[in-house]
PDB file of C-alpha atoms in Angstrom:
ATOM      1  CA  UNK A   1       0.008   0.033   0.141  1.00  0.00           C
ATOM      2  CA  UNK A   2       2.589   2.532   1.024  1.00  0.00           C
ATOM      3  CA  UNK A   3       4.677   1.650  -2.471  1.00  0.00           C
ATOM      4  CA  UNK A   4       1.316   2.370  -4.334  1.00  0.00           C
ATOM      5  CA  UNK A   5       0.864   5.939  -2.609  1.00  0.00           C
ATOM      6  CA  UNK A   6       4.558   6.729  -3.191  1.00  0.00           C
ATOM      7  CA  UNK A   7       4.512   5.977  -6.568  1.00  0.00           C
ATOM      8  CA  UNK A   8       1.650   8.598  -7.212  1.00  0.00           C
ATOM      9  CA  UNK A   9       3.826  11.413  -5.503  1.00  0.00           C
ATOM     10  CA  UNK A  10       5.443  13.792  -7.977  1.00  0.00           C
ATOM     11  CA  UNK A  11       8.598  13.949  -5.686  1.00  0.00           C
ATOM     12  CA  UNK A  12       9.851  11.955  -2.856  1.00  0.00           C
ATOM     13  CA  UNK A  13      12.243  13.991  -0.223  1.00  0.00           C
ATOM     14  CA  UNK A  14      14.283  12.280   2.546  1.00  0.00           C
ATOM     15  CA  UNK A  15      17.104  13.380   4.670  1.00  0.00           C
ATOM     16  CA  UNK A  16      20.024  11.567   3.026  1.00  0.00           C
ATOM     17  CA  UNK A  17      21.160   8.748   0.792  1.00  0.00           C
ATOM     18  CA  UNK A  18      21.619   6.422   3.719  1.00  0.00           C
ATOM     19  CA  UNK A  19      18.050   6.872   4.934  1.00  0.00           C
ATOM     20  CA  UNK A  20      16.673   6.557   1.205  1.00  0.00           C
ATOM     21  CA  UNK A  21      18.705   2.978   0.866  1.00  0.00           C
ATOM     22  CA  UNK A  22      16.786   1.925   4.187  1.00  0.00           C
ATOM     23  CA  UNK A  23      13.636   3.007   2.904  1.00  0.00           C
ATOM     24  CA  UNK A  24      13.671   1.228  -0.426  1.00  0.00           C
ATOM     25  CA  UNK A  25      15.142  -1.892   1.305  1.00  0.00           C
ATOM     26  CA  UNK A  26      12.238  -1.800   3.859  1.00  0.00           C
ATOM     27  CA  UNK A  27       9.629  -1.137   0.978  1.00  0.00           C
ATOM     28  CA  UNK A  28      11.344  -3.505  -1.402  1.00  0.00           C
ATOM     29  CA  UNK A  29      11.223  -0.623  -3.905  1.00  0.00           C
ATOM     30  CA  UNK A  30      13.658   1.732  -5.991  1.00  0.00           C
ATOM     31  CA  UNK A  31      12.171   5.137  -5.374  1.00  0.00           C
ATOM     32  CA  UNK A  32      14.456   8.110  -6.534  1.00  0.00           C
ATOM     33  CA  UNK A  33      14.533  10.863  -3.643  1.00  0.00           C
ATOM     34  CA  UNK A  34      15.587  14.734  -3.427  1.00  0.00           C
ATOM     35  CA  UNK A  35      17.614  14.906  -0.457  1.00  0.00           C
ATOM     36  CA  UNK A  36      16.925  17.711   2.225  1.00  0.00           C
ATOM     37  CA  UNK A  37      18.123  17.600   5.894  1.00  0.00           C
ATOM     38  CA  UNK A  38      15.717  18.378   8.482  1.00  0.00           C
ATOM     39  CA  UNK A  39      15.939  22.059   9.354  1.00  0.00           C
ATOM     40  CA  UNK A  40      13.834  24.888  10.175  1.00  0.00           C
ATOM     41  CA  UNK A  41      13.081  28.497   9.286  1.00  0.00           C
ATOM     42  CA  UNK A  42      14.797  30.758  11.705  1.00  0.00           C
ATOM     43  CA  UNK A  43      12.669  33.719  13.627  1.00  0.00           C
ATOM     44  CA  UNK A  44      14.038  37.524  13.180  1.00  0.00           C
ATOM     45  CA  UNK A  45      16.621  37.693  15.952  1.00  0.00           C
ATOM     46  CA  UNK A  46      15.473  39.231  19.050  1.00  0.00           C
ATOM     47  CA  UNK A  47      17.864  41.813  20.750  1.00  0.00           C
ATOM     48  CA  UNK A  48      20.627  40.589  23.073  1.00  0.00           C
ATOM     49  CA  UNK A  49      19.577  40.207  26.478  1.00  0.00           C
ATOM     50  CA  UNK A  50      21.640  40.237  29.696  1.00  0.00           C
ATOM     51  CA  UNK A  51      21.694  36.922  31.735  1.00  0.00           C
ATOM     52  CA  UNK A  52      23.365  37.975  35.036  1.00  0.00           C
ATOM     53  CA  UNK A  53      21.914  34.928  36.951  1.00  0.00           C
ATOM     54  CA  UNK A  54      23.410  32.279  34.845  1.00  0.00           C
ATOM     55  CA  UNK A  55      27.126  31.068  35.281  1.00  0.00           C
ATOM     56  CA  UNK A  56      29.560  31.337  32.121  1.00  0.00           C
ATOM     57  CA  UNK A  57      29.003  27.793  30.995  1.00  0.00           C
ATOM     58  CA  UNK A  58      25.153  26.819  30.595  1.00  0.00           C
ATOM     59  CA  UNK A  59      23.941  23.449  29.066  1.00  0.00           C
ATOM     60  CA  UNK A  60      20.261  22.489  27.868  1.00  0.00           C
ATOM     61  CA  UNK A  61      18.669  19.358  27.034  1.00  0.00           C
ATOM     62  CA  UNK A  62      15.499  20.413  25.309  1.00  0.00           C
ATOM     63  CA  UNK A  63      13.134  17.425  23.841  1.00  0.00           C
ATOM     64  CA  UNK A  64      11.840  14.219  25.164  1.00  0.00           C
ATOM     65  CA  UNK A  65      13.265  13.160  28.675  1.00  0.00           C
ATOM     66  CA  UNK A  66      13.342   9.436  28.489  1.00  0.00           C
ATOM     67  CA  UNK A  67      15.955   6.455  28.602  1.00  0.00           C
ATOM     68  CA  UNK A  68      16.798   6.595  24.758  1.00  0.00           C
ATOM     69  CA  UNK A  69      18.081  10.035  25.106  1.00  0.00           C
ATOM     70  CA  UNK A  70      20.801   9.038  27.303  1.00  0.00           C
ATOM     71  CA  UNK A  71      19.992  12.172  29.634  1.00  0.00           C
ATOM     72  CA  UNK A  72      20.366  10.044  33.090  1.00  0.00           C
ATOM     73  CA  UNK A  73      23.670   8.655  32.122  1.00  0.00           C
ATOM     74  CA  UNK A  74      24.803  12.597  31.170  1.00  0.00           C
ATOM     75  CA  UNK A  75      23.462  13.739  34.353  1.00  0.00           C
ATOM     76  CA  UNK A  76      25.234  11.234  36.440  1.00  0.00           C
ATOM     77  CA  UNK A  77      28.652  11.928  34.495  1.00  0.00           C
ATOM     78  CA  UNK A  78      28.053  15.632  34.838  1.00  0.00           C
ATOM     79  CA  UNK A  79      27.569  15.461  38.366  1.00  0.00           C
ATOM     80  CA  UNK A  80      31.207  13.827  38.746  1.00  0.00           C
ATOM     81  CA  UNK A  81      32.831  16.188  36.431  1.00  0.00           C
ATOM     82  CA  UNK A  82      34.945  19.394  37.433  1.00  0.00           C
ATOM     83  CA  UNK A  83      32.690  21.714  35.243  1.00  0.00           C
ATOM     84  CA  UNK A  84      29.363  20.616  37.215  1.00  0.00           C
ATOM     85  CA  UNK A  85      29.926  23.366  40.133  1.00  0.00           C
ATOM     86  CA  UNK A  86      30.318  26.274  37.899  1.00  0.00           C
ATOM     87  CA  UNK A  87      27.799  25.797  35.028  1.00  0.00           C
ATOM     88  CA  UNK A  88      24.036  25.297  34.969  1.00  0.00           C
ATOM     89  CA  UNK A  89      22.346  22.509  33.374  1.00  0.00           C
ATOM     90  CA  UNK A  90      18.579  23.057  32.195  1.00  0.00           C
ATOM     91  CA  UNK A  91      16.384  19.954  31.187  1.00  0.00           C
ATOM     92  CA  UNK A  92      13.392  21.071  29.347  1.00  0.00           C
ATOM     93  CA  UNK A  93      10.682  18.643  27.754  1.00  0.00           C
ATOM     94  CA  UNK A  94       8.231  15.958  28.635  1.00  0.00           C
ATOM     95  CA  UNK A  95       8.802  12.751  30.601  1.00  0.00           C
ATOM     96  CA  UNK A  96       8.003   9.568  28.480  1.00  0.00           C
ATOM     97  CA  UNK A  97       7.396   7.244  31.180  1.00  0.00           C
ATOM     98  CA  UNK A  98       6.611   7.694  34.934  1.00  0.00           C
ATOM     99  CA  UNK A  99       8.954   5.196  36.191  1.00  0.00           C
ATOM    100  CA  UNK A 100      11.771   6.830  34.502  1.00  0.00           C
ATOM    101  CA  UNK A 101      10.593  10.092  35.641  1.00  0.00           C
ATOM    102  CA  UNK A 102      10.928   9.094  39.277  1.00  0.00           C
ATOM    103  CA  UNK A 103      14.155   7.572  38.684  1.00  0.00           C
ATOM    104  CA  UNK A 104      15.363  11.016  37.127  1.00  0.00           C
ATOM    105  CA  UNK A 105      13.674  13.252  39.609  1.00  0.00           C
ATOM    106  CA  UNK A 106      15.610  11.240  42.689  1.00  0.00           C
ATOM    107  CA  UNK A 107      19.078  11.672  40.672  1.00  0.00           C
ATOM    108  CA  UNK A 108      18.520  15.610  40.669  1.00  0.00           C
ATOM    109  CA  UNK A 109      16.443  16.408  43.292  1.00  0.00           C
ATOM    110  CA  UNK A 110      18.814  18.268  45.484  1.00  0.00           C
ATOM    111  CA  UNK A 111      21.004  19.734  42.962  1.00  0.00           C
ATOM    112  CA  UNK A 112      20.617  23.601  42.522  1.00  0.00           C
ATOM    113  CA  UNK A 113      22.551  23.715  39.349  1.00  0.00           C
ATOM    114  CA  UNK A 114      20.090  21.368  37.624  1.00  0.00           C
ATOM    115  CA  UNK A 115      16.718  22.605  36.529  1.00  0.00           C
ATOM    116  CA  UNK A 116      14.035  20.521  35.111  1.00  0.00           C
ATOM    117  CA  UNK A 117      10.930  22.551  33.261  1.00  0.00           C
ATOM    118  CA  UNK A 118       8.126  20.657  31.567  1.00  0.00           C
ATOM    119  CA  UNK A 119       6.308  23.944  30.221  1.00  0.00           C
ATOM    120  CA  UNK A 120       5.191  23.776  26.777  1.00  0.00           C
ATOM    121  CA  UNK A 121       6.824  26.475  24.419  1.00  0.00           C
ATOM    122  CA  UNK A 122       5.572  27.913  21.450  1.00  0.00           C
ATOM    123  CA  UNK A 123       8.480  27.637  18.655  1.00  0.00           C
ATOM    124  CA  UNK A 124       9.349  31.455  19.301  1.00  0.00           C
ATOM    125  CA  UNK A 125       9.478  31.141  22.859  1.00  0.00           C
ATOM    126  CA  UNK A 126      11.470  27.779  22.543  1.00  0.00           C
ATOM    127  CA  UNK A 127      14.074  29.417  20.366  1.00  0.00           C
ATOM    128  CA  UNK A 128      14.387  32.334  22.801  1.00  0.00           C
ATOM    129  CA  UNK A 129      14.878  29.722  25.656  1.00  0.00           C
ATOM    130  CA  UNK A 130      17.706  28.163  24.008  1.00  0.00           C
ATOM    131  CA  UNK A 131      19.417  31.277  22.779  1.00  0.00           C
ATOM    132  CA  UNK A 132      20.300  31.815  26.375  1.00  0.00           C
ATOM    133  CA  UNK A 133      22.390  28.585  26.357  1.00  0.00           C
ATOM    134  CA  UNK A 134      25.934  27.597  25.275  1.00  0.00           C
ATOM    135  CA  UNK A 135      25.713  23.978  24.716  1.00  0.00           C
ATOM    136  CA  UNK A 136      22.697  21.868  23.652  1.00  0.00           C
ATOM    137  CA  UNK A 137      22.622  18.094  24.378  1.00  0.00           C
ATOM    138  CA  UNK A 138      21.599  15.846  21.643  1.00  0.00           C
ATOM    139  CA  UNK A 139      22.312  12.320  22.756  1.00  0.00           C
ATOM    140  CA  UNK A 140      20.453   9.122  21.394  1.00  0.00           C
ATOM    141  CA  UNK A 141      20.623   5.616  22.596  1.00  0.00           C
ATOM    142  CA  UNK A 142      19.869   2.981  20.017  1.00  0.00           C
ATOM    143  CA  UNK A 143      17.577   0.991  21.937  1.00  0.00           C
ATOM    144  CA  UNK A 144      15.548  -0.227  18.899  1.00  0.00           C
ATOM    145  CA  UNK A 145      18.828  -1.385  17.361  1.00  0.00           C
ATOM    146  CA  UNK A 146      18.176   0.264  14.176  1.00  0.00           C
ATOM    147  CA  UNK A 147      20.620   0.281  11.133  1.00  0.00           C
ATOM    148  CA  UNK A 148      19.806   3.862  10.586  1.00  0.00           C
ATOM    149  CA  UNK A 149      20.922   5.148  13.971  1.00  0.00           C
ATOM    150  CA  UNK A 150      24.211   6.827  12.429  1.00  0.00           C
ATOM    151  CA  UNK A 151      21.937   9.154   9.988  1.00  0.00           C
ATOM    152  CA  UNK A 152      20.382  10.911  13.114  1.00  0.00           C
ATOM    153  CA  UNK A 153      22.464  13.879  12.190  1.00  0.00           C
ATOM    154  CA  UNK A 154      20.592  14.705   9.294  1.00  0.00           C
ATOM    155  CA  UNK A 155      17.192  13.836  10.769  1.00  0.00           C
ATOM    156  CA  UNK A 156      17.429  15.192  14.250  1.00  0.00           C
ATOM    157  CA  UNK A 157      14.971  18.107  14.606  1.00  0.00           C
ATOM    158  CA  UNK A 158      16.886  18.865  17.943  1.00  0.00           C
ATOM    159  CA  UNK A 159      19.971  19.613  16.093  1.00  0.00           C
ATOM    160  CA  UNK A 160      18.456  21.677  13.652  1.00  0.00           C
ATOM    161  CA  UNK A 161      16.960  23.911  16.054  1.00  0.00           C
ATOM    162  CA  UNK A 162      20.170  23.942  18.336  1.00  0.00           C
ATOM    163  CA  UNK A 163      21.944  25.224  15.039  1.00  0.00           C
ATOM    164  CA  UNK A 164      19.580  27.822  14.593  1.00  0.00           C
ATOM    165  CA  UNK A 165      19.955  29.252  17.881  1.00  0.00           C
ATOM    166  CA  UNK A 166      23.713  29.303  17.542  1.00  0.00           C
ATOM    167  CA  UNK A 167      24.556  26.568  20.241  1.00  0.00           C
ATOM    168  CA  UNK A 168      27.346  24.235  20.331  1.00  0.00           C
ATOM    169  CA  UNK A 169      26.012  20.509  20.087  1.00  0.00           C
ATOM    170  CA  UNK A 170      27.186  17.933  22.455  1.00  0.00           C
ATOM    171  CA  UNK A 171      26.435  14.575  20.979  1.00  0.00           C
ATOM    172  CA  UNK A 172      27.115  10.816  20.706  1.00  0.00           C
ATOM    173  CA  UNK A 173      26.252  10.564  17.123  1.00  0.00           C
ATOM    174  CA  UNK A 174      29.451   9.419  15.154  1.00  0.00           C
ATOM    175  CA  UNK A 175      29.609  11.143  11.816  1.00  0.00           C
ATOM    176  CA  UNK A 176      31.756  13.063   9.818  1.00  0.00           C
ATOM    177  CA  UNK A 177      30.391  16.283  10.524  1.00  0.00           C
ATOM    178  CA  UNK A 178      30.269  15.882  14.514  1.00  0.00           C
ATOM    179  CA  UNK A 179      34.238  15.618  14.328  1.00  0.00           C
ATOM    180  CA  UNK A 180      34.425  19.466  14.058  1.00  0.00           C
ATOM    181  CA  UNK A 181      32.640  22.878  15.756  1.00  0.00           C
ATOM    182  CA  UNK A 182      30.074  23.311  16.507  1.00  0.00           C
ATOM    183  CA  UNK A 183      29.670  19.725  17.306  1.00  0.00           C
ATOM    184  CA  UNK A 184      31.054  18.129  20.510  1.00  0.00           C
ATOM    185  CA  UNK A 185      31.432  14.380  19.993  1.00  0.00           C
ATOM    186  CA  UNK A 186      31.657  12.462  23.221  1.00  0.00           C
TER     187      UNK A 186
END
């Protein structure tokens, strides 16, 4: 059924050749795709604001708060790091599972350098929030054993938004692009 629908399309757009190959393999097809990485259109820049209440290094994780994001492991390592006392980490998003939420809250409950926010933000407000930070976290655990895990660099909406907002991106995605700034591959 999917092949029948795709054959009717005038143009097929996908993030990169590797994902196209995976799609064709999955559908047992030979579709020709145009390539367009995930991105977003930026808002007009807002005037700079002073952020006197933040330390020099600010880090944000914005998106799903779940085991597959690696955020719990990051927090555990962050607390052991030498940068931890002189930085600030904000976790913004929605918890995916109650059990993970309880485990996560237990890990961070008494740490003033880590803040959790679950408020919904429209796109403009979200961009304004991100612009206050230096580093955005984009970790992914391959919990479903996908062969396409390495192609997240082109399909992650989180990474596209971080880039538009001028953040460095700390990630575990091993890719040619993540070897150079603004990426920090760990």
